[in-house]
Structures are given as C-alpha cells and as structure tokens.
PDB file of C-alpha atoms and ligand atoms in Angstrom:
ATOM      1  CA  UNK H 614     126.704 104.128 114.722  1.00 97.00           C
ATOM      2  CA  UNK H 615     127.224 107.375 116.019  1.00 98.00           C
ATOM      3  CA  UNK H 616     124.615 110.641 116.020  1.00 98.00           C
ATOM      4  CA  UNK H 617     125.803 113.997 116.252  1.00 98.00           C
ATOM      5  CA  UNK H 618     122.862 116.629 115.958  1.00 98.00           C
ATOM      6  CA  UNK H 619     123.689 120.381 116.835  1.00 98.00           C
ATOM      7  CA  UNK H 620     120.802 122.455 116.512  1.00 98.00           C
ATOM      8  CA  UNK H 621     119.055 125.923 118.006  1.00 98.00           C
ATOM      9  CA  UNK H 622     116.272 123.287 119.535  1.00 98.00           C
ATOM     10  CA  UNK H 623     117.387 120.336 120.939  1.00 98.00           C
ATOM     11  CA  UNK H 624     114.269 119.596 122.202  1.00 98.00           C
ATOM     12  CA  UNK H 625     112.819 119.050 118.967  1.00 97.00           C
ATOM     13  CA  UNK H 626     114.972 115.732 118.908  1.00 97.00           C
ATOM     14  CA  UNK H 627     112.878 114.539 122.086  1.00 96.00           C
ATOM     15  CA  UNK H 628     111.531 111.848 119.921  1.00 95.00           C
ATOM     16  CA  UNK H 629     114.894 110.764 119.195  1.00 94.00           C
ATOM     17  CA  UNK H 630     114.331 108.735 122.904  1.00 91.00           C
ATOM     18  CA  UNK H 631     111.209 107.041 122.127  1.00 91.00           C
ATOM     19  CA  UNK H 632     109.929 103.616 119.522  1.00 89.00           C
ATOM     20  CA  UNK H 633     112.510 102.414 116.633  1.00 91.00           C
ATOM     21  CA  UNK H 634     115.547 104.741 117.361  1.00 91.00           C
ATOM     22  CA  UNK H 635     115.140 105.252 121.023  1.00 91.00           C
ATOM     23  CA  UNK H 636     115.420 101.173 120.866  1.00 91.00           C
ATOM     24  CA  UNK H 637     117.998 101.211 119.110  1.00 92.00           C
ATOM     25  CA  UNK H 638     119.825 102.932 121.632  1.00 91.00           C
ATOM     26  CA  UNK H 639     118.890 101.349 124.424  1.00 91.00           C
ATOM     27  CA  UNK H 640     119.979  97.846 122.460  1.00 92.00           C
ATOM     28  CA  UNK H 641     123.684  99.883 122.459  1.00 93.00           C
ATOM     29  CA  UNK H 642     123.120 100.053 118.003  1.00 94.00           C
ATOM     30  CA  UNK H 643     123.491 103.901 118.150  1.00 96.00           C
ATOM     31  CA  UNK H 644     125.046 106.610 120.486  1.00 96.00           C
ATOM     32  CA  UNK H 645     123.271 109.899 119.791  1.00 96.00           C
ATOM     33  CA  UNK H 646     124.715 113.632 120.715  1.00 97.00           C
ATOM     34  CA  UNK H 647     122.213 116.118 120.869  1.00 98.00           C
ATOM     35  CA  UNK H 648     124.081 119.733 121.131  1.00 98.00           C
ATOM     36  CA  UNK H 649     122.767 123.313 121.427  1.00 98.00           C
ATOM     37  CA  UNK H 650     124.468 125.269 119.165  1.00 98.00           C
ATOM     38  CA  UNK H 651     124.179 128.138 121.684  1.00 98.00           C
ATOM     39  CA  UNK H 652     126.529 126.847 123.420  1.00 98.00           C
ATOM     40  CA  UNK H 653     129.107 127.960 120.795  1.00 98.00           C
ATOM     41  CA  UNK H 654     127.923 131.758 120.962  1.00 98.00           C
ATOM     42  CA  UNK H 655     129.527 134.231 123.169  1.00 96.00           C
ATOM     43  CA  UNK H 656     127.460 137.227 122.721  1.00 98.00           C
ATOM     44  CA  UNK H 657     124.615 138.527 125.610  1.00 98.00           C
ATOM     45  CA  UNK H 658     122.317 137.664 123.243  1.00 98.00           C
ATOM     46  CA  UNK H 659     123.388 134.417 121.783  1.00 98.00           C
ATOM     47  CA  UNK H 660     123.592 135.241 118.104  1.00 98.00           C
ATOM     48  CA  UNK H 661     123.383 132.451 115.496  1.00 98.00           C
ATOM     49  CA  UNK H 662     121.444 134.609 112.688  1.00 97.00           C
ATOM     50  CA  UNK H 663     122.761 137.647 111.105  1.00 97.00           C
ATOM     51  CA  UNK H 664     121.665 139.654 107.646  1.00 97.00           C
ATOM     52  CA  UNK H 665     122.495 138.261 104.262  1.00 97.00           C
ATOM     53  CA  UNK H 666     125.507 139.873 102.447  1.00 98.00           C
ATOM     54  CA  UNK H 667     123.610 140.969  99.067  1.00 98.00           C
ATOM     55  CA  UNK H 668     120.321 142.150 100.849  1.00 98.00           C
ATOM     56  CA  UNK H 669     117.090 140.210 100.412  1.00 97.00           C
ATOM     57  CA  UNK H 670     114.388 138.746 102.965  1.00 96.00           C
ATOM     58  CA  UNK H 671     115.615 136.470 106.068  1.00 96.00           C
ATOM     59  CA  UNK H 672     118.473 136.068 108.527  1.00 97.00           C
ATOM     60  CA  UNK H 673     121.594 133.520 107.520  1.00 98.00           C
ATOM     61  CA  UNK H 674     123.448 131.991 110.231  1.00 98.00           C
ATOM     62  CA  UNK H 675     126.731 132.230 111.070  1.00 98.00           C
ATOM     63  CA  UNK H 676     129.837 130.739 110.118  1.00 98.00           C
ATOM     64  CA  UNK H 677     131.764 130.961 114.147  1.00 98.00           C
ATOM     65  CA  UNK H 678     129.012 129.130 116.246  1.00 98.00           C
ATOM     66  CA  UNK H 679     129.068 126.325 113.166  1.00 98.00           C
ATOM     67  CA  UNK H 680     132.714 126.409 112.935  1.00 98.00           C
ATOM     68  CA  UNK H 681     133.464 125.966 117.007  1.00 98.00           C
ATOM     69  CA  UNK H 682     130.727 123.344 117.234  1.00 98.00           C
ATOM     70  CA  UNK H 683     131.449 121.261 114.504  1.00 99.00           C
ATOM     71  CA  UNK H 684     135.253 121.614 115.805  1.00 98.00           C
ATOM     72  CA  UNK H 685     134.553 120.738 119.045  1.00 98.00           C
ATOM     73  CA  UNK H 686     131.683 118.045 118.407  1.00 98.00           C
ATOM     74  CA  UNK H 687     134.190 115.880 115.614  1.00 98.00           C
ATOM     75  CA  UNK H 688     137.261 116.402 118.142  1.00 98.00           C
ATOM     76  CA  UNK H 689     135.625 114.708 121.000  1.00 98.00           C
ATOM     77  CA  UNK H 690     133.845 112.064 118.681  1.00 98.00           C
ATOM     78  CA  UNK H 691     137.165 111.229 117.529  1.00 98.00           C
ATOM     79  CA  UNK H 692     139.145 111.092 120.499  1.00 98.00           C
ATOM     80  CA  UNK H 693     136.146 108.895 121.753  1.00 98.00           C
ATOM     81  CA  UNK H 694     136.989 106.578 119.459  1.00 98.00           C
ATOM     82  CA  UNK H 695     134.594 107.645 116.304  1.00 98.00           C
ATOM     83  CA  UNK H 696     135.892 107.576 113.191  1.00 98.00           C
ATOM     84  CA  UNK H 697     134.818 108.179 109.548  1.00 98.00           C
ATOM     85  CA  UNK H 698     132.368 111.187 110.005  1.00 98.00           C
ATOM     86  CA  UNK H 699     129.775 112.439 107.483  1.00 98.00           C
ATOM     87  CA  UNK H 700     128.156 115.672 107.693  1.00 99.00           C
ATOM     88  CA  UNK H 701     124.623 115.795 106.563  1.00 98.00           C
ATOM     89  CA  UNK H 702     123.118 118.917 105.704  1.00 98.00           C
ATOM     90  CA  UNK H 703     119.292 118.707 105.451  1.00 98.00           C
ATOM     91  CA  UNK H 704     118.119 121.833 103.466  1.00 98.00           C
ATOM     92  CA  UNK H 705     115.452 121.849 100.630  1.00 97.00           C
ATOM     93  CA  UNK H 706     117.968 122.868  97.776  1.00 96.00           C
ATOM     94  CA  UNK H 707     120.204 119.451  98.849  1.00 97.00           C
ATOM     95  CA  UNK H 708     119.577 116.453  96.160  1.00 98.00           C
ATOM     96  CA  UNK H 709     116.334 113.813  96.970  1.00 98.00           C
ATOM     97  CA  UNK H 710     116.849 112.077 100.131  1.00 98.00           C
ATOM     98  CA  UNK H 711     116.171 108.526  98.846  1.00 97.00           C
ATOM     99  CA  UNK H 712     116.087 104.558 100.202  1.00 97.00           C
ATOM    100  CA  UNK H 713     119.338 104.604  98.588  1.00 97.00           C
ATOM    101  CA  UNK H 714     120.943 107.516 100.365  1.00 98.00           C
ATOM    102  CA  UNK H 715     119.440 106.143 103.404  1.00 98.00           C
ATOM    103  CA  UNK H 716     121.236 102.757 102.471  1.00 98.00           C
ATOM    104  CA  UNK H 717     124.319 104.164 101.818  1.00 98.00           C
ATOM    105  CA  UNK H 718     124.348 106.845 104.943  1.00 98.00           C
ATOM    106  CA  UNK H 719     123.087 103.486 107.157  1.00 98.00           C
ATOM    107  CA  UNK H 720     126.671 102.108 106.590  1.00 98.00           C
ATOM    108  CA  UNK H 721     128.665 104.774 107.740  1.00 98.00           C
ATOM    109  CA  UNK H 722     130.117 104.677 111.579  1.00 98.00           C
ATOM    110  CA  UNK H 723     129.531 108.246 112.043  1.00 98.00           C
ATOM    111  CA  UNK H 724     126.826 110.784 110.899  1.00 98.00           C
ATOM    112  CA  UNK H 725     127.114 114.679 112.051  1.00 99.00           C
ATOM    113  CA  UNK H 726     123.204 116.689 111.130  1.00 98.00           C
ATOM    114  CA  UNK H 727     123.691 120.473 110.933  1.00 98.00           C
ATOM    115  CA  UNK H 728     119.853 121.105 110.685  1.00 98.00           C
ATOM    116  CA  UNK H 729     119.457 125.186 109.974  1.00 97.00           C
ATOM    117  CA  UNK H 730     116.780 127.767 110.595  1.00 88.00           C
ATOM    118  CA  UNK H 731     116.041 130.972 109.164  1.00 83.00           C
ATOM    119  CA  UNK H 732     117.397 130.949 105.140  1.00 93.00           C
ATOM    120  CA  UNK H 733     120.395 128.646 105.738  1.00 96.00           C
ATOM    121  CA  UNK H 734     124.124 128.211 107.039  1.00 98.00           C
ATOM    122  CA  UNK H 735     126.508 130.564 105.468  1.00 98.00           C
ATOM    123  CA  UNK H 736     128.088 128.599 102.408  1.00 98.00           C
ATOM    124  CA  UNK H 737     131.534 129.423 103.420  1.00 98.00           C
ATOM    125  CA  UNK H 738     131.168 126.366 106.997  1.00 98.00           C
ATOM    126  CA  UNK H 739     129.655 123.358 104.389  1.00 98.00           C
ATOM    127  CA  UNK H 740     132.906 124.173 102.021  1.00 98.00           C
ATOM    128  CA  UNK H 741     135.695 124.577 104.906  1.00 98.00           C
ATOM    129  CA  UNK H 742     134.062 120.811 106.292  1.00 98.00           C
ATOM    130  CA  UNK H 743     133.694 119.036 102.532  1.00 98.00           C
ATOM    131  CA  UNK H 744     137.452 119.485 102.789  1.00 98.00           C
ATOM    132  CA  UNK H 745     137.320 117.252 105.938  1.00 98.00           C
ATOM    133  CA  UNK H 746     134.776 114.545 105.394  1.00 98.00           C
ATOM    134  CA  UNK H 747     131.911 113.800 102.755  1.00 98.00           C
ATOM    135  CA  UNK H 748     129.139 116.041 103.070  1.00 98.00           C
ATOM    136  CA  UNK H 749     125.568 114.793 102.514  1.00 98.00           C
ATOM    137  CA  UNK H 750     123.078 118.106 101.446  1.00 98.00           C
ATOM    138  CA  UNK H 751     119.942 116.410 101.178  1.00 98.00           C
ATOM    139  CA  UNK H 752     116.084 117.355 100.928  1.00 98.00           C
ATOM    140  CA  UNK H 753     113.366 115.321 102.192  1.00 98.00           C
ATOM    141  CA  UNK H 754     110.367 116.614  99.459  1.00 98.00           C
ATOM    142  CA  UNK H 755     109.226 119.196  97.563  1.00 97.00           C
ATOM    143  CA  UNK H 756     108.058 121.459 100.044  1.00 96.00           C
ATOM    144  CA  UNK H 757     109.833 124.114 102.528  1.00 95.00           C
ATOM    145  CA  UNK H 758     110.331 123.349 106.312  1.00 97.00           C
ATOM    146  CA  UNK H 759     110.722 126.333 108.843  1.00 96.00           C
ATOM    147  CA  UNK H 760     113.564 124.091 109.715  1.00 97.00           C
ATOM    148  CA  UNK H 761     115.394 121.022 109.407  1.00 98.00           C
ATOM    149  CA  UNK H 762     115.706 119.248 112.697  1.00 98.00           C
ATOM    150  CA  UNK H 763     111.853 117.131 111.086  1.00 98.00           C
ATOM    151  CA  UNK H 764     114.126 116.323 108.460  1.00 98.00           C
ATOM    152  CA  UNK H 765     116.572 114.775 110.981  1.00 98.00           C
ATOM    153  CA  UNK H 766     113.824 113.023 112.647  1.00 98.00           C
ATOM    154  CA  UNK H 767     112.868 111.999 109.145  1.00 98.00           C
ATOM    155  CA  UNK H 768     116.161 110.703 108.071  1.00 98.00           C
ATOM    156  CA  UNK H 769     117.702 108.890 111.519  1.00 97.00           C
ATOM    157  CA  UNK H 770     114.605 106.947 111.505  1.00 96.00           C
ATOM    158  CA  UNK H 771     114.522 105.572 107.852  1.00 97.00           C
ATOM    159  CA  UNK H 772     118.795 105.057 108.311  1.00 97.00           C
ATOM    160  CA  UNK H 773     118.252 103.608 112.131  1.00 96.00           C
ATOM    161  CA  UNK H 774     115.827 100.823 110.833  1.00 95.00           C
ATOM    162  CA  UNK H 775     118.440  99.604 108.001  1.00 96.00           C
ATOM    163  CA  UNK H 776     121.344  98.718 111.146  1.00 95.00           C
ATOM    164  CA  UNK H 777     121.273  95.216 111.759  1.00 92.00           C
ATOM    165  CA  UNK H 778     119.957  94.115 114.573  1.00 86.00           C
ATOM    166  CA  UNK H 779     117.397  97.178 114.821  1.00 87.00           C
ATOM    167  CA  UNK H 780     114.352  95.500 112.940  1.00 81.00           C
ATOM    168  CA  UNK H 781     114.740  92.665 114.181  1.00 67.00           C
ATOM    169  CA  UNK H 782     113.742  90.359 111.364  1.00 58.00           C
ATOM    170  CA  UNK H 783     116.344  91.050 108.637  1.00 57.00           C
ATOM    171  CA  UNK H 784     113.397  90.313 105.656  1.00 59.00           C
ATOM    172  CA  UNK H 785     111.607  92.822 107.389  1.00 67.00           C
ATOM    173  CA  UNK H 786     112.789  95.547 104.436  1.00 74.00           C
ATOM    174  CA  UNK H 787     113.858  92.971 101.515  1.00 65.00           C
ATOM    175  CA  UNK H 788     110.309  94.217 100.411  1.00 62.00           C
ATOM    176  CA  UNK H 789     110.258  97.796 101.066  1.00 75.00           C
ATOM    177  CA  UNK H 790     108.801 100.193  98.183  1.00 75.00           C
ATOM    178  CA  UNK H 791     112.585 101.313  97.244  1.00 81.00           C
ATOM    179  CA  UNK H 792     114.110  98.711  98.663  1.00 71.00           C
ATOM    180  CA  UNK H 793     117.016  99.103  96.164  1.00 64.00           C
ATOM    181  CA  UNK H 794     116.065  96.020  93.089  1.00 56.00           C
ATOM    182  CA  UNK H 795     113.075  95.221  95.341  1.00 47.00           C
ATOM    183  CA  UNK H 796     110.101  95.034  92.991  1.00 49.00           C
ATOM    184  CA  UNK H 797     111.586  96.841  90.235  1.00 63.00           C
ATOM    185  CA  UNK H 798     110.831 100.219  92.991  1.00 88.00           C
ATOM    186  CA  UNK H 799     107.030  99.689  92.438  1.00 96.00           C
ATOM    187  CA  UNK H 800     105.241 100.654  95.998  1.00 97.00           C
ATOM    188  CA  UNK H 801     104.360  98.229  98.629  1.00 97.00           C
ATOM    189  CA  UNK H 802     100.379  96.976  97.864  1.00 97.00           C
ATOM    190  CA  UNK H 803      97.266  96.575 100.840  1.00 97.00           C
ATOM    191  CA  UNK H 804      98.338  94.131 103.787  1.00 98.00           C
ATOM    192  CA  UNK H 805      95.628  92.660 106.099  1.00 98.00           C
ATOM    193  CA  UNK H 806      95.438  90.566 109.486  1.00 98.00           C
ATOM    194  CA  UNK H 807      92.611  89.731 111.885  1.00 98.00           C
ATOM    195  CA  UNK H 808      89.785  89.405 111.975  1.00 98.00           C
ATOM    196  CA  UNK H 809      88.908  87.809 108.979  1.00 97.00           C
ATOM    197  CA  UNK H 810      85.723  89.870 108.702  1.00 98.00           C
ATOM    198  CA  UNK H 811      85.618  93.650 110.402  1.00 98.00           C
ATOM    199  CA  UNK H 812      82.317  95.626 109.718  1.00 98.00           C
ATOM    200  CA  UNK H 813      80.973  93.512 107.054  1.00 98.00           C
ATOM    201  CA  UNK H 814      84.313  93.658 105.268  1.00 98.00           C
ATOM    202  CA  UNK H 815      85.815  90.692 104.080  1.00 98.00           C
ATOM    203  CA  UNK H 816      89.621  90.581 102.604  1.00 98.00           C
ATOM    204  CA  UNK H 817      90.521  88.883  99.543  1.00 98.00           C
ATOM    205  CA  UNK H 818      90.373  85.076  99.240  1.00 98.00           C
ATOM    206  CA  UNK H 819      93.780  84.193  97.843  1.00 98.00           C
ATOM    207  CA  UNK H 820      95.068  85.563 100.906  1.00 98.00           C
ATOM    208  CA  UNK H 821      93.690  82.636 102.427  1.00 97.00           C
ATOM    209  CA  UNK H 822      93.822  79.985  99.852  1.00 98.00           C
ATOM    210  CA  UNK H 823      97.838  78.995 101.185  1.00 98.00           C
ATOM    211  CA  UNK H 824      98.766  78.911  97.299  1.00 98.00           C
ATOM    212  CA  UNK H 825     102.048  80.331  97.923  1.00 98.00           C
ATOM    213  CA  UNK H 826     102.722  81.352  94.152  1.00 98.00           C
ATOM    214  CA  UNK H 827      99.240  82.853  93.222  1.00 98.00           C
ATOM    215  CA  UNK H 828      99.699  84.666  96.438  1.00 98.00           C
ATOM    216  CA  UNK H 829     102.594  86.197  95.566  1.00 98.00           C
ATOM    217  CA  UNK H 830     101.238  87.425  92.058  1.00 98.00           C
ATOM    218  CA  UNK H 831      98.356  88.627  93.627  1.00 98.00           C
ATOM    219  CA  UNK H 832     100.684  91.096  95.340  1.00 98.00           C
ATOM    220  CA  UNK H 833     102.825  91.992  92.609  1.00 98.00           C
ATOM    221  CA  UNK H 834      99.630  93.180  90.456  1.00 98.00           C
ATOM    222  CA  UNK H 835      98.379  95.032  93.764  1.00 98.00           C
ATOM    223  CA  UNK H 836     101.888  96.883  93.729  1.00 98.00           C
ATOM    224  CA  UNK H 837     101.566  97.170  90.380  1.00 98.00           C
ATOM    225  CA  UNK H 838      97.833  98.817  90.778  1.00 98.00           C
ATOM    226  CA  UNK H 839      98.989 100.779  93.604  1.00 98.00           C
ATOM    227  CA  UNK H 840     102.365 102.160  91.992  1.00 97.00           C
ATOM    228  CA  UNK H 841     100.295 103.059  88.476  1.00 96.00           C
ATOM    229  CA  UNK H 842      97.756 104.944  90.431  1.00 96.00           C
ATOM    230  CA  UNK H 843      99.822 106.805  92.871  1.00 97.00           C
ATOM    231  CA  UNK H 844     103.359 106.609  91.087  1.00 97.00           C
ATOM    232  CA  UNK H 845     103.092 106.842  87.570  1.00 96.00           C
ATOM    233  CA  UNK H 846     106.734 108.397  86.645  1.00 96.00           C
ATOM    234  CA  UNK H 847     108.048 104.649  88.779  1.00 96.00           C
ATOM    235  CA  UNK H 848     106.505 102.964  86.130  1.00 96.00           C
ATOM    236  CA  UNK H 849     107.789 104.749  83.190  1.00 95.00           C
ATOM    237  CA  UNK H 850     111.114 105.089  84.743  1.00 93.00           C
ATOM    238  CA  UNK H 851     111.223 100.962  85.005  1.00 93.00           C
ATOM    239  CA  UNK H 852     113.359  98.806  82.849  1.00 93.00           C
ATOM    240  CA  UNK H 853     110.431  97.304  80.836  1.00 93.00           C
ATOM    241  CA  UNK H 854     112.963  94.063  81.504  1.00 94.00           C
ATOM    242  CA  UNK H 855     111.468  93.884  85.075  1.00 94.00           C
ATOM    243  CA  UNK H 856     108.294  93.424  83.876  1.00 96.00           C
ATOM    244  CA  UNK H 857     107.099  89.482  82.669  1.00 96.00           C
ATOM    245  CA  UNK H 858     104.274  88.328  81.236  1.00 97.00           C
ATOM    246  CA  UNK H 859     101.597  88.709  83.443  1.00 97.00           C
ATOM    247  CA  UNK H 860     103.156  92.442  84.856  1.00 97.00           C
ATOM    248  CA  UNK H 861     102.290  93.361  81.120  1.00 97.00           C
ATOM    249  CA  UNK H 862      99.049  92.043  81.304  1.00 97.00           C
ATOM    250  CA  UNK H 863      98.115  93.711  84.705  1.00 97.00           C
ATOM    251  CA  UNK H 864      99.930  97.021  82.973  1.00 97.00           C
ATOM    252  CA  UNK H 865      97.685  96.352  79.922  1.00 96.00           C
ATOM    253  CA  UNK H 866      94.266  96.338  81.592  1.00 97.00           C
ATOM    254  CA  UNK H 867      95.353  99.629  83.789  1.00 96.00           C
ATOM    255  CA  UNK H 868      95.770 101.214  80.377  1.00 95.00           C
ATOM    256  CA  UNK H 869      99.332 101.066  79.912  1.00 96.00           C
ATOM    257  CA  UNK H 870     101.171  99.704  76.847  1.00 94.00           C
ATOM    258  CA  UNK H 871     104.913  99.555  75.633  1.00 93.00           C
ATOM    259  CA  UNK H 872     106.002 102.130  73.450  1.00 92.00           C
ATOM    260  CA  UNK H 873     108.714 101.198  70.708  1.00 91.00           C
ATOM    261  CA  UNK H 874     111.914 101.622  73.141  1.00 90.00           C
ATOM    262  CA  UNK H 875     110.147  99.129  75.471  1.00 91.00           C
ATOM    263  CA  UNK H 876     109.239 101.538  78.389  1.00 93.00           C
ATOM    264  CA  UNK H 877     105.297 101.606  79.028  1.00 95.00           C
ATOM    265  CA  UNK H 878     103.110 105.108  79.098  1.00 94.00           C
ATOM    266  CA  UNK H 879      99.516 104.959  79.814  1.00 89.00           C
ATOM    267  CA  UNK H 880      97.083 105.247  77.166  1.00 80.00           C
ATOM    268  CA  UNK H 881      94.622 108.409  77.967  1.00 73.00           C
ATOM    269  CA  UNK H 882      91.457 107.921  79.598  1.00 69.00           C
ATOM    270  CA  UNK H 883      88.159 109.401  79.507  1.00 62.00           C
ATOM    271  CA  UNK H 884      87.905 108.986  83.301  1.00 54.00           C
ATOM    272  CA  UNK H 885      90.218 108.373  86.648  1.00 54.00           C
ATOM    273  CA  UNK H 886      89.356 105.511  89.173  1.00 52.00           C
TER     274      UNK H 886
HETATM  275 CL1  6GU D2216     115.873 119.029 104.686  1.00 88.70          CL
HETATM  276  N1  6GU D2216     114.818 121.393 105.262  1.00 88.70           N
HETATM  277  C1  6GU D2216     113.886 122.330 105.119  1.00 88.70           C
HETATM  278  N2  6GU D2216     113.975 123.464 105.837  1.00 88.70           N
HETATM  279  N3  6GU D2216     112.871 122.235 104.281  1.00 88.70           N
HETATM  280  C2  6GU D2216     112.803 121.110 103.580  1.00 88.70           C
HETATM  281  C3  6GU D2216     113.734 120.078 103.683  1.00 88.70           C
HETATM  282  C4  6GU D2216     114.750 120.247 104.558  1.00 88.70           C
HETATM  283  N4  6GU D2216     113.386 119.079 102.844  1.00 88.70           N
HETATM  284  C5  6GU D2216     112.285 119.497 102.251  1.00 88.70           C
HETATM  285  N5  6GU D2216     111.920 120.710 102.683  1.00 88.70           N
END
C-alpha cells in the first residue's frame, strides 16, 4: 500500500518511522510519502492560509498549494506505478471514522491524507479531486483537533495493522471490539498473563481451569459487562438475534431486559457500579 501525506508539519508524522507502521515499512507492506505542502507555495512568505470569503473567525487554506501538490503528488505516484488513489480528508465535520472504514480504506492500493490546519481546506480542492478518485472525509471523535495530521497518525495505524502480513498472526483481530460480526460489536473484556499472583492479586480461576468452552463464556459475559457499562447505545443497537440464552441472562442480571421489538434497554437503577 501506498501513503501519501502532505501537510504544513511533516515532522508531526515522525512516528510514522517507529513500532507497527514503521515495521511495516521496513517489511516492504507500505511505501509512505511525507510532503511539505510549502513546497507548493511561491510567495516570500509561504502562504497556505488566507481569510474566509463571508467573514467570521480563522484563516482557510488555499485552493493553489492543494491543487499543485495533490497534482504533482498523484502524477508521480502514478507514473511510479500506483494506481487506484483515495483521498482522505480527516476533518471533524467528515462522517465517524470506524473499524469498518478502516477495513474498507485497508484494501485500497493507494491512500492520499490532506490533513488541514486553521478552519479547513477551501471546499472548492475536495470537489475538483471527488471528480478524480473517491474521497474519504472522515472524523476521528467528537472533539476538535488544532489539526489533523493526529488523525493521520490515528488512522494509518488502525488501517496498517489490518494488511496482511503486518500483525503477524492473522487471528490477531478476528476478536477486535468492531471487528466487523465479531461479538455482535460488544468491546473486548480484561486479559491477564504472568504472574499468576501480582500484589496479592489473584486472576480469575476459569482462566486456568483449561475448560475451553466455559472459558470462552466467561469472556463473552466479561464483554458483555464491559460493553453495558462503558457502551450502552452497542447494546441497544444489537440485533437481539446475537444474543443466546445465557447473553440474556448475563443482560438480565446487569439490569437489562427485551422490550417488545426484541432490542434490550436497561431497567433504571437506584445506583451505578
Ligand atoms: Cl480528523 N481533525 C480535526 N482537526 N479535529 C478532529 C478530527 C479531525 N476528528 C475529530 N476531531
């Protein structure tokens, strides 16, 4: 897979060189670009930014140094054999970055990050390239970021560990909370290794009992514990189908119950755990 990133501070992508990604390009799995987009300014002053059209607070950046970079940046990806680009646009007004846009984006030869400071990119350079290849505005959470390069950092590295041959161990993210289908999406309950005992604390005995099967419910009413307390909408967003028997008992002693259509709520409580 191929990385272009063209931001204001490449140095911010540093980390882009070190643990899961910066293995995975050593191992030859990705070929990252990291490109200043000063470079495509031509000014004394190297102007990106410039006031909004309208009036209002902030600095919008400009539609040339985009235009000549992203120009530039696809032509020699292509003629370097890329193919199949996809521009990704992180910005907090783009739709949820999810496990199953990471999925989707982690089969894809070619991804191109515009990540913006200030209040944005002029709408006029993500309409001229949606003409030219798909176009992926995304947000990583409900909260604002001085600027998006994190979000890059945050979105390579949950796309980088999906390539084969970057985990390692291809079960490594069967189980993932949002795995798409994994565990009907509930989230990922306590893990433990050694020592058996740490500081008087021991960890729970089925773990050790080798009882493959109550092992493995043990964990689905931890995730199912875990998701209830921390995740509440997953629960009442689940197809009550991917629930059995003893999900609805775990469900029923954490206070849940079906309602008519099937879905489960949680019965109000005089008290939170
Ligand atoms: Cl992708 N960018 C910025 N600036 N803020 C954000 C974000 C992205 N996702 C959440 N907040």
């Amino acid at each position: 897979m191929r990385l272009d990133v063209v931001t204001i501070f490449p140095e911010y992508l540093e980390p882009l060189n070190v643990s899961l990604v910066g293995k995975a390009r050593a191992r030859g799995r990705l070929d990252v670009h990291v490109h200043d987009l000063r470079r495509w300014t031509y000014d004394r002053h190297n102007t990106v930014d410039d006031t909004p059209y309208g009036g209002g607070p902030g600095m919008v950046m400009k539609t040339e140094p985009w235009g000549d970079a992203l120009d530039e940046i696809t032509a020699d990806g292509y003629e370097a054999g890329a193919h199949g680009p996809v521009l990704v646009v992180p910005t907090p007004s783009g739709r949820p970055f999810t496990q199953e846009v990471a999925v989707e984006l982690s089969q894809r030869p070619w991804l191109v990050f515009t990540p913006a400071r200030y209040e944005g990119i002029d709408r006029r350079v993500t309409e001229e390239y949606a003409t030219r290849m798909p176009v992926y505005e995304v947000s990583i959470g409900d909260y604002v970021l001085a600027g998006g390069e994190a979000a890059v950092l945050v979105i390579t590295e949950a796309v980088a560990r999906l390539l084969p041959g970057v985990l390692g161990n291809a079960e490594s993210h069967r189980d993932d909370s949002f795995a798409p289908g994994a565990m009907a999406n509930l989230l990922e309950g306590p893990v433990y290794t050694k020592p058996p005992v740490w500081r008087g604390r021991g960890i729970p005995d089925v773990l050790l009992s080798g009882h493959h099967g109550r092992i493995a419910r043990w964990r689905r009413d931890e995730a199912l514990r875990r998701t209830a307390l921390h995740r509440p909408d997953l629960i009442e967003r689940c197809d009550p189908a991917a629930f059995d028997k003893k999900d609805r008992e775990t469900l029923s002693i954490l206070g849940w119950a079906p309602e008519p259509g099937g879905r489960f709520w949680r019965r109000p409580r005089d008290v939170e755990e």
